[in-house]
XYZ file of C-alpha atoms in Angstrom:
538
model
C 73.592 -102.725 -52.083
C 74.687 -102.030 -55.606
C 75.892 -98.560 -56.367
C 73.561 -98.667 -59.459
C 69.921 -99.085 -59.235
C 67.024 -99.267 -61.640
C 65.753 -95.859 -62.993
C 62.632 -94.567 -61.763
C 59.188 -95.425 -63.368
C 60.636 -98.894 -64.452
C 62.712 -97.313 -67.358
C 66.032 -98.854 -68.087
C 69.084 -97.013 -68.259
C 69.333 -97.372 -71.994
C 66.091 -95.641 -72.574
C 66.469 -91.809 -72.709
C 64.458 -89.710 -70.317
C 61.654 -87.506 -71.791
C 60.513 -84.287 -70.244
C 56.733 -84.368 -70.049
C 55.203 -82.021 -72.552
C 58.368 -81.699 -74.495
C 57.171 -83.678 -77.296
C 55.256 -86.781 -78.365
C 55.391 -89.244 -75.648
C 57.704 -92.063 -76.210
C 56.254 -93.994 -73.398
C 55.878 -97.579 -74.188
C 52.612 -98.983 -75.033
C 52.548 -100.860 -71.800
C 53.078 -97.693 -69.837
C 50.318 -95.940 -71.579
C 47.890 -98.722 -70.797
C 48.931 -98.517 -67.327
C 48.320 -94.793 -67.212
C 45.020 -95.257 -69.016
C 43.813 -97.847 -66.492
C 44.932 -95.601 -63.728
C 43.086 -92.794 -65.278
C 40.050 -94.980 -65.780
C 40.323 -96.133 -62.239
C 40.240 -92.534 -60.976
C 37.803 -91.205 -63.461
C 35.134 -91.006 -60.817
C 37.349 -89.090 -58.644
C 38.318 -86.717 -61.409
C 34.600 -86.383 -62.219
C 33.769 -85.735 -58.657
C 36.494 -83.315 -58.454
C 35.298 -81.551 -61.625
C 31.724 -81.427 -60.259
C 33.145 -79.965 -57.013
C 34.984 -77.435 -58.911
C 31.866 -76.615 -60.870
C 29.920 -76.348 -57.770
C 32.417 -74.281 -56.016
C 32.378 -71.918 -59.076
C 28.564 -71.703 -58.806
C 28.840 -71.185 -55.073
C 31.325 -68.507 -55.639
C 29.206 -66.855 -58.221
C 26.013 -67.039 -55.984
C 28.235 -65.725 -53.033
C 29.448 -62.866 -55.246
C 25.858 -62.165 -56.376
C 24.807 -62.261 -52.478
C 27.608 -60.004 -51.669
C 26.726 -57.621 -54.513
C 23.112 -57.723 -53.292
C 24.193 -57.243 -49.650
C 26.344 -54.267 -50.681
C 23.519 -52.601 -52.551
C 21.220 -53.265 -49.560
C 23.671 -51.853 -47.243
C 24.122 -48.731 -49.382
C 20.313 -48.411 -49.283
C 20.162 -48.929 -45.517
C 23.035 -46.385 -45.120
C 21.055 -43.826 -47.179
C 17.960 -44.661 -45.034
C 19.909 -44.129 -41.917
C 21.275 -40.869 -43.037
C 17.740 -39.788 -43.848
C 16.537 -40.839 -40.517
C 19.448 -38.927 -38.895
C 18.425 -35.830 -40.865
C 14.808 -36.337 -39.884
C 15.884 -36.743 -36.170
C 17.769 -33.528 -36.394
C 14.820 -31.706 -37.883
C 12.490 -33.156 -35.231
C 14.981 -32.169 -32.588
C 15.226 -28.590 -34.090
C 11.334 -28.529 -34.042
C 11.194 -29.781 -30.451
C 13.678 -26.947 -29.451
C 11.465 -24.506 -31.224
C 8.327 -25.858 -29.591
C 10.117 -25.594 -26.130
C 11.193 -22.085 -26.859
C 7.446 -21.108 -27.679
C 5.849 -23.087 -25.113
C 6.154 -20.622 -22.239
C 4.768 -17.558 -24.093
C 2.211 -19.851 -25.554
C 1.123 -20.958 -22.107
C 1.201 -17.363 -20.942
C -1.069 -16.307 -23.934
C -3.520 -19.236 -23.119
C -3.513 -18.318 -19.442
C -4.172 -14.736 -20.314
C -6.944 -15.099 -22.883
C -8.684 -18.269 -21.527
C -11.827 -17.480 -19.455
C -12.372 -19.834 -16.538
C -15.985 -21.217 -16.447
C -16.463 -20.022 -12.914
C -15.633 -16.351 -14.019
C -18.195 -16.478 -16.949
C -21.003 -18.034 -14.646
C -20.313 -15.495 -11.840
C -20.658 -12.630 -14.230
C -23.523 -13.978 -16.225
C -25.667 -15.640 -13.564
C -25.090 -13.559 -10.168
C -25.238 -10.077 -8.990
C -22.724 -8.300 -6.841
C -25.143 -8.016 -3.961
C -25.439 -11.780 -3.727
C -21.954 -12.628 -3.350
C -19.623 -9.568 -3.251
C -16.446 -11.568 -2.305
C -16.862 -13.680 -5.456
C -17.406 -10.725 -7.559
C -14.242 -9.095 -6.117
C -12.231 -11.965 -7.414
C -14.326 -12.057 -10.667
C -13.725 -8.375 -11.442
C -10.140 -8.715 -10.729
C -9.773 -11.562 -13.018
C -11.902 -9.809 -15.765
C -9.739 -6.722 -15.608
C -6.639 -8.744 -16.196
C -8.244 -10.506 -19.052
C -9.202 -7.212 -20.747
C -5.821 -5.811 -20.281
C -4.070 -8.968 -21.730
C -6.591 -9.190 -24.687
C -6.010 -5.457 -25.479
C -2.300 -5.778 -25.328
C -2.219 -8.703 -27.740
C -4.295 -7.222 -30.435
C -2.469 -8.690 -33.257
C -2.886 -12.232 -31.993
C -5.771 -14.086 -33.891
C -6.912 -15.934 -30.769
C -7.008 -12.730 -28.723
C -9.104 -10.938 -31.310
C -11.544 -14.094 -31.238
C -11.895 -13.649 -27.502
C -12.639 -9.938 -27.644
C -16.323 -10.261 -28.276
C -16.746 -12.713 -25.439
C -14.636 -10.480 -23.075
C -16.479 -7.359 -24.115
C -19.844 -9.053 -23.373
C -18.697 -9.814 -19.797
C -17.326 -6.254 -19.484
C -20.704 -4.723 -20.444
C -22.481 -7.110 -18.030
C -20.097 -6.037 -15.138
C -20.712 -2.257 -15.986
C -24.361 -2.750 -15.810
C -24.130 -4.353 -12.327
C -21.531 -2.490 -10.506
C -22.829 1.224 -10.476
C -26.292 0.191 -8.686
C -24.354 -1.848 -6.327
C -21.836 1.020 -5.338
C -24.724 3.480 -5.265
C -26.710 1.164 -2.862
C -23.842 1.257 -0.352
C -24.081 5.060 0.061
C -27.921 5.106 0.089
C -28.087 5.307 3.918
C -26.290 8.772 3.766
C -29.051 10.047 1.743
C -31.808 8.880 4.000
C -33.554 12.129 5.633
C -34.278 9.983 8.837
C -30.978 7.989 9.285
C -28.407 10.066 7.346
C -26.726 11.708 10.221
C -26.802 8.669 12.461
C -24.986 6.531 9.843
C -21.436 5.860 10.886
C -19.500 7.279 7.803
C -16.204 5.851 9.008
C -17.556 2.333 8.969
C -19.330 2.788 5.793
C -16.143 4.037 4.028
C -13.717 1.480 5.636
C -15.848 -1.594 5.688
C -17.808 -1.284 2.507
C -16.570 1.477 0.132
C -12.884 0.872 0.452
C -13.362 -2.943 0.533
C -15.139 -2.618 -3.036
C -12.798 0.131 -4.052
C -11.755 -2.049 -7.055
C -15.131 -2.046 -8.389
C -15.038 1.709 -8.705
C -11.426 1.360 -10.172
C -12.833 -1.051 -12.761
C -15.655 1.446 -13.738
C -12.908 4.297 -13.870
C -10.888 2.362 -16.375
C -13.617 0.908 -18.499
C -16.338 3.529 -18.466
C -15.445 7.000 -17.003
C -19.000 8.142 -17.498
C -20.349 5.438 -15.142
C -17.576 6.155 -12.615
C -18.538 9.750 -12.649
C -22.116 8.872 -11.967
C -20.869 6.868 -8.774
C -18.597 9.698 -7.687
C -21.468 12.260 -8.002
C -23.713 10.064 -5.921
C -21.058 9.836 -3.173
C -20.226 13.514 -3.302
C -23.992 14.580 -2.988
C -24.494 12.235 -0.099
C -21.136 13.104 1.632
C -21.816 16.876 1.183
C -25.360 16.541 2.662
C -23.944 14.523 5.511
C -21.129 16.938 6.459
C -22.959 19.956 5.910
C -25.953 18.943 8.109
C -23.555 17.648 10.784
C -21.427 20.764 10.907
C -24.285 23.138 10.782
C -25.819 21.552 13.842
C -22.521 21.403 15.687
C -21.469 25.085 14.723
C -25.025 26.232 15.827
C -24.737 24.577 19.113
C -21.307 25.980 19.849
C -22.813 29.274 18.768
C -25.558 28.928 21.296
C -23.075 28.271 24.019
C -20.841 31.252 22.901
C -23.894 33.560 23.087
C -24.127 33.067 26.841
C -20.812 34.689 27.503
C -19.710 38.022 26.630
C -16.176 39.242 27.124
C -15.566 42.917 27.564
C -12.171 44.288 26.204
C -10.510 45.874 29.223
C -7.379 47.880 28.292
C -4.605 47.418 30.837
C -4.165 51.170 31.148
C -7.850 52.013 31.983
C -8.506 51.336 35.731
C -11.905 51.769 37.135
C -11.971 53.507 40.550
C -14.730 51.111 41.721
C -13.204 48.951 44.520
C -15.276 45.983 43.418
C -13.741 46.190 39.904
C -10.237 46.433 41.405
C -10.826 43.378 43.564
C -11.716 41.310 40.481
C -8.396 42.079 38.955
C -6.609 39.286 40.536
C -9.368 36.770 39.790
C -9.178 37.811 36.018
C -5.417 37.449 36.096
C -5.737 33.904 37.454
C -8.413 33.110 34.843
C -6.136 34.341 32.142
C -3.494 31.940 33.130
C -5.928 29.014 33.537
C -7.287 29.573 29.980
C -3.758 29.228 28.418
C -4.274 25.415 28.547
C -6.946 25.775 25.667
C -4.081 26.768 23.369
C -2.769 23.333 23.370
C -4.476 20.484 21.426
C -3.253 17.967 23.888
C -6.467 16.432 25.398
C -4.904 15.942 28.812
C -4.220 19.812 29.067
C -7.504 21.092 27.509
C -9.961 18.415 28.149
C -12.407 16.840 25.791
C -14.064 18.578 22.947
C -17.444 20.205 23.420
C -20.240 17.890 22.380
C -23.358 19.306 20.795
C -25.730 17.973 23.446
C -24.159 20.127 26.142
C -25.994 22.993 24.774
C -29.090 21.689 26.530
C -27.507 22.812 29.787
C -28.521 26.347 30.144
C -25.966 27.148 32.840
C -23.089 25.996 30.846
C -20.229 28.617 30.385
C -17.405 27.622 28.151
C -14.530 30.067 27.029
C -14.344 30.910 23.438
C -10.960 29.240 23.115
C -12.507 25.928 24.121
C -15.304 26.339 21.546
C -12.801 27.407 18.817
C -10.555 24.318 19.771
C -13.573 21.864 19.675
C -14.829 23.059 16.286
C -11.308 23.039 14.930
C -10.446 19.557 16.090
C -13.732 18.168 14.765
C -13.067 19.917 11.390
C -9.501 18.704 11.188
C -10.267 15.143 12.075
C -13.191 14.975 9.571
C -11.602 16.914 6.865
C -8.246 14.729 7.086
C -10.330 11.480 7.275
C -12.535 12.512 4.344
C -9.497 13.551 2.258
C -7.668 10.272 3.126
C -10.623 8.309 1.946
C -11.094 10.369 -1.187
C -7.337 9.838 -2.141
C -7.679 6.103 -1.435
C -10.826 5.541 -3.157
C -10.852 7.849 -6.038
C -7.317 9.011 -6.817
C -6.099 5.339 -6.476
C -8.471 4.364 -9.327
C -6.315 6.393 -11.697
C -3.366 3.877 -11.148
C -2.640 1.095 -13.576
C -4.394 -2.365 -13.343
C -3.361 -3.940 -10.007
C -2.040 -7.479 -9.917
C -4.340 -10.167 -8.465
C -2.049 -10.616 -5.379
C -2.569 -6.938 -4.345
C -5.093 -6.577 -1.616
C -5.682 -3.474 0.184
C -8.528 -3.835 2.502
C -8.452 -1.123 5.196
C -9.460 -2.037 8.738
C -10.145 1.119 10.390
C -10.776 4.882 9.827
C -11.758 8.095 11.686
C -15.150 8.472 12.693
C -16.650 11.843 11.280
C -18.057 14.434 13.666
C -17.050 12.305 16.585
C -14.104 14.510 17.667
C -11.694 11.603 17.199
C -8.374 11.579 15.651
C -6.623 9.356 13.113
C -3.946 6.773 13.833
C -1.585 5.892 11.041
C 0.112 2.447 10.902
C 0.354 2.491 7.074
C -0.088 5.216 4.441
C -3.526 6.018 5.890
C -4.912 3.960 8.599
C -6.748 5.594 11.453
C -8.789 4.782 14.408
C -11.049 7.457 16.007
C -12.493 7.310 19.426
C -14.876 9.516 21.272
C -12.429 12.325 21.903
C -9.638 13.845 19.947
C -6.111 12.706 20.576
C -3.884 14.594 18.031
C -0.835 12.697 19.115
C -2.221 9.863 16.843
C -2.011 11.234 13.440
C -2.895 9.819 10.056
C -0.375 10.494 7.357
C -0.507 10.362 3.756
C 2.444 10.999 1.317
C 1.082 13.248 -1.395
C 2.563 14.992 -4.428
C 0.662 18.311 -5.190
C 1.808 18.077 -8.914
C 0.079 14.700 -9.209
C -3.090 14.953 -11.367
C -4.932 12.348 -9.584
C -4.215 14.196 -6.324
C -5.488 17.450 -7.783
C -8.701 15.528 -8.794
C -8.893 14.340 -5.159
C -8.776 18.009 -3.872
C -11.595 18.881 -6.420
C -13.653 16.202 -4.970
C -12.763 17.259 -1.486
C -13.976 20.684 -1.989
C -17.145 19.489 -3.609
C -17.854 17.510 -0.530
C -16.519 19.809 2.288
C -17.084 23.500 1.099
C -20.466 23.657 2.379
C -19.409 22.361 5.805
C -16.480 24.941 5.920
C -19.124 27.773 5.394
C -20.564 27.028 8.672
C -17.207 27.016 10.244
C -16.450 30.200 8.750
C -19.689 31.725 9.931
C -18.803 30.548 13.558
C -15.326 31.966 13.206
C -16.635 35.312 11.944
C -18.925 35.398 15.092
C -15.889 34.919 17.181
C -13.805 37.881 15.898
C -16.614 40.210 14.683
C -18.111 42.564 15.873
C -16.548 42.039 19.299
C -13.549 40.150 19.260
C -12.076 38.403 22.256
C -9.516 40.099 24.437
C -5.779 39.854 23.370
C -4.720 36.795 25.333
C -7.612 34.614 24.284
C -7.154 35.881 20.773
C -3.524 34.841 20.765
C -4.596 31.462 22.115
C -6.891 31.228 19.073
C -3.923 32.155 16.873
C -1.775 29.446 18.554
C -4.456 26.858 18.259
C -4.937 27.525 14.566
C -1.151 27.220 14.129
C -1.136 23.744 15.630
C -4.089 22.751 13.597
C -2.318 23.949 10.494
C 0.888 21.989 11.418
C -1.251 18.875 12.104
C -3.173 19.156 8.874
C 0.118 19.568 6.967
C 1.415 16.386 8.782
C -1.579 14.444 7.793
C -1.319 15.505 4.333
C -4.696 17.329 4.292
C -3.727 19.885 1.800
C -7.145 21.152 0.908
C -7.742 22.258 4.367
C -4.626 24.351 4.539
C -5.867 27.454 2.702
C -8.885 27.824 4.906
C -6.809 27.494 8.069
C -4.264 30.129 6.727
C -7.131 32.462 5.766
C -8.185 32.292 9.571
C -4.749 33.027 10.681
C -4.486 36.059 8.438
C -7.891 37.353 9.746
C -6.910 37.203 13.348
C -3.465 38.800 13.311
C -4.635 42.254 12.329
C -7.328 42.106 15.043
C -4.586 41.063 17.736
C -2.307 43.860 16.560
C -5.081 46.370 16.771
C -5.896 45.317 20.474
C -2.162 45.491 21.358
C -2.030 48.922 19.978
C -5.055 49.823 22.194
C -3.197 48.456 25.301
C -0.059 50.446 24.381
C -2.075 53.673 23.806
C -3.846 53.132 27.103
C -0.571 52.975 28.900
C 0.757 56.103 27.180
C -2.353 57.868 28.281
C -1.931 56.665 31.883
C 1.702 57.808 31.821
C 0.506 61.145 30.666
C -1.939 61.413 33.591
C 0.704 60.420 35.960
C 2.839 63.313 34.789
C 0.098 65.770 35.221
C -0.613 66.063 31.289
C -3.862 66.104 29.811
C -7.317 66.550 31.305
C -6.483 64.632 34.533
C -3.523 66.902 35.262
C -5.706 70.039 34.424
C -8.305 69.039 36.993
C -5.649 67.882 39.457
C -6.359 64.238 39.548
C -3.314 61.929 39.609
C -2.903 58.406 39.237
C -3.351 56.465 42.657
C -1.085 53.746 44.014
C -3.925 51.243 43.814
C -4.383 51.818 40.250
C -0.758 51.546 39.505
C -0.794 48.235 41.222
C -3.689 47.010 39.256
C -2.104 48.153 35.850
C 1.234 46.476 36.787
C -0.617 43.249 37.745
C -2.503 43.509 34.427
C 0.586 44.276 32.462
C 2.623 41.372 34.124
C -0.074 38.855 33.385
C -0.395 40.148 29.794
C 3.422 39.993 29.418
C 3.687 36.590 30.761
C 0.714 35.073 28.723
C 2.075 36.710 25.594
C 5.562 35.172 26.314
C 3.999 31.739 27.170
C 2.121 31.744 23.895
C 4.979 33.078 21.772
C 7.947 31.438 19.972
C 11.211 32.908 19.683
C 10.921 33.422 16.013
C 7.829 35.629 16.627
C 8.857 37.634 19.444
C 10.241 40.365 17.340
C 6.953 40.851 15.755
C 4.695 40.553 18.678
C 7.069 42.835 20.929
C 7.618 45.379 18.083
C 6.056 48.338 20.075
């Protein structure tokens, strides 16, 4: 190969090289022609390339337009999303607010909404037709009234006031006649005393106590009418029963008269002296009547026993019977009054509260009360003071004071007949010292039992009896002491007996000693250590 070669592009070495664009082309004509032909041959390619460039420019312009539109749309969508997020936050806030208000709103609706059954019961029926249904209806109505009145600023509650007030007035017109009809048997002249008051109180009146409580809260005037109706009927019932019973005991008492024999006065009659031992034995036997225990003293004296003309009963047994009948009936009645009337002054009870007693003492039956709750008693045919009804009371409570007022209105006439019998026992011829002390001890036990049962209104009456008997007992004991002093003077030859030369015989001394020993033993058996100083002060 030659070290020299042809210059590129067909130029010879002699031809100077020209830089393209540096000036007028000095290509040969033949070269220009070749270039032109080459260009012409490739013109279509150049045109296609130009067209492609233009199409690309147009496509780029269109794409730029699309991107701009998309950007605008994206900005709009972003704004809408932000708006939706704000709305979602607002809705969530509202939902939380509604969830917060939903419980009180439901409570409001439940309080002021009247069930159709409640409206139909009060509007279309009477208590005597379905008392159980009315018990539920009155409890619901009482709650609705309380709820509406406590929400007086709520518009919905105000709109319900007229409807609820109409139902309230309907109930107020129906309940008093129904309650008064329950006590109508007590006012019957023919069947009043034969009516079992305990069953009436327990099975009917206490069962429908919520009716009276509703009347007391909604219309005290109508409640007072029901109270007056019961007071009049119960007063007549107890007054009649206690009058007949006290009269029967008085007839039995009149058959036995006891002479006050001073231990220092001894008759010289041998027959009288022979009876001393028998009298001492009877004095010991009669100590059992100072105990309320049925096993010791036996059953109470019943009114029909007066038909037995030969019946003789010690005055202690008669006093014990009357006191037990009084205690059982008074405590049962006061318990009922507290549960029926005083309880009505309490706030509106909840629907779940149900206090339906199952048993109570039977008035004038001589039974006793048996407490398994605040006041729940069961009385049989004879008194058993071991079973005691008890009520927890507070004497400062206004409702209890009202209950005591009602008790006195019911029971004071019956207490008058008890007072008359008691006065016939201690005046004008009081019983001897030992029977009288037995009466005092009986009365003390009655006071203790009445206090245990919470029968506060009866305590002043019993205390008055105690205060009336102690001076009489002290007077009789003074008489025994004076008789012994006189006997001692006679034994020493003083006084009229010594003047006429009559001394005290040994037989009389034995009788006096026996009487004194019996008196001392009985007094000791009936006394308590705290009272011995007062009893043996002389």
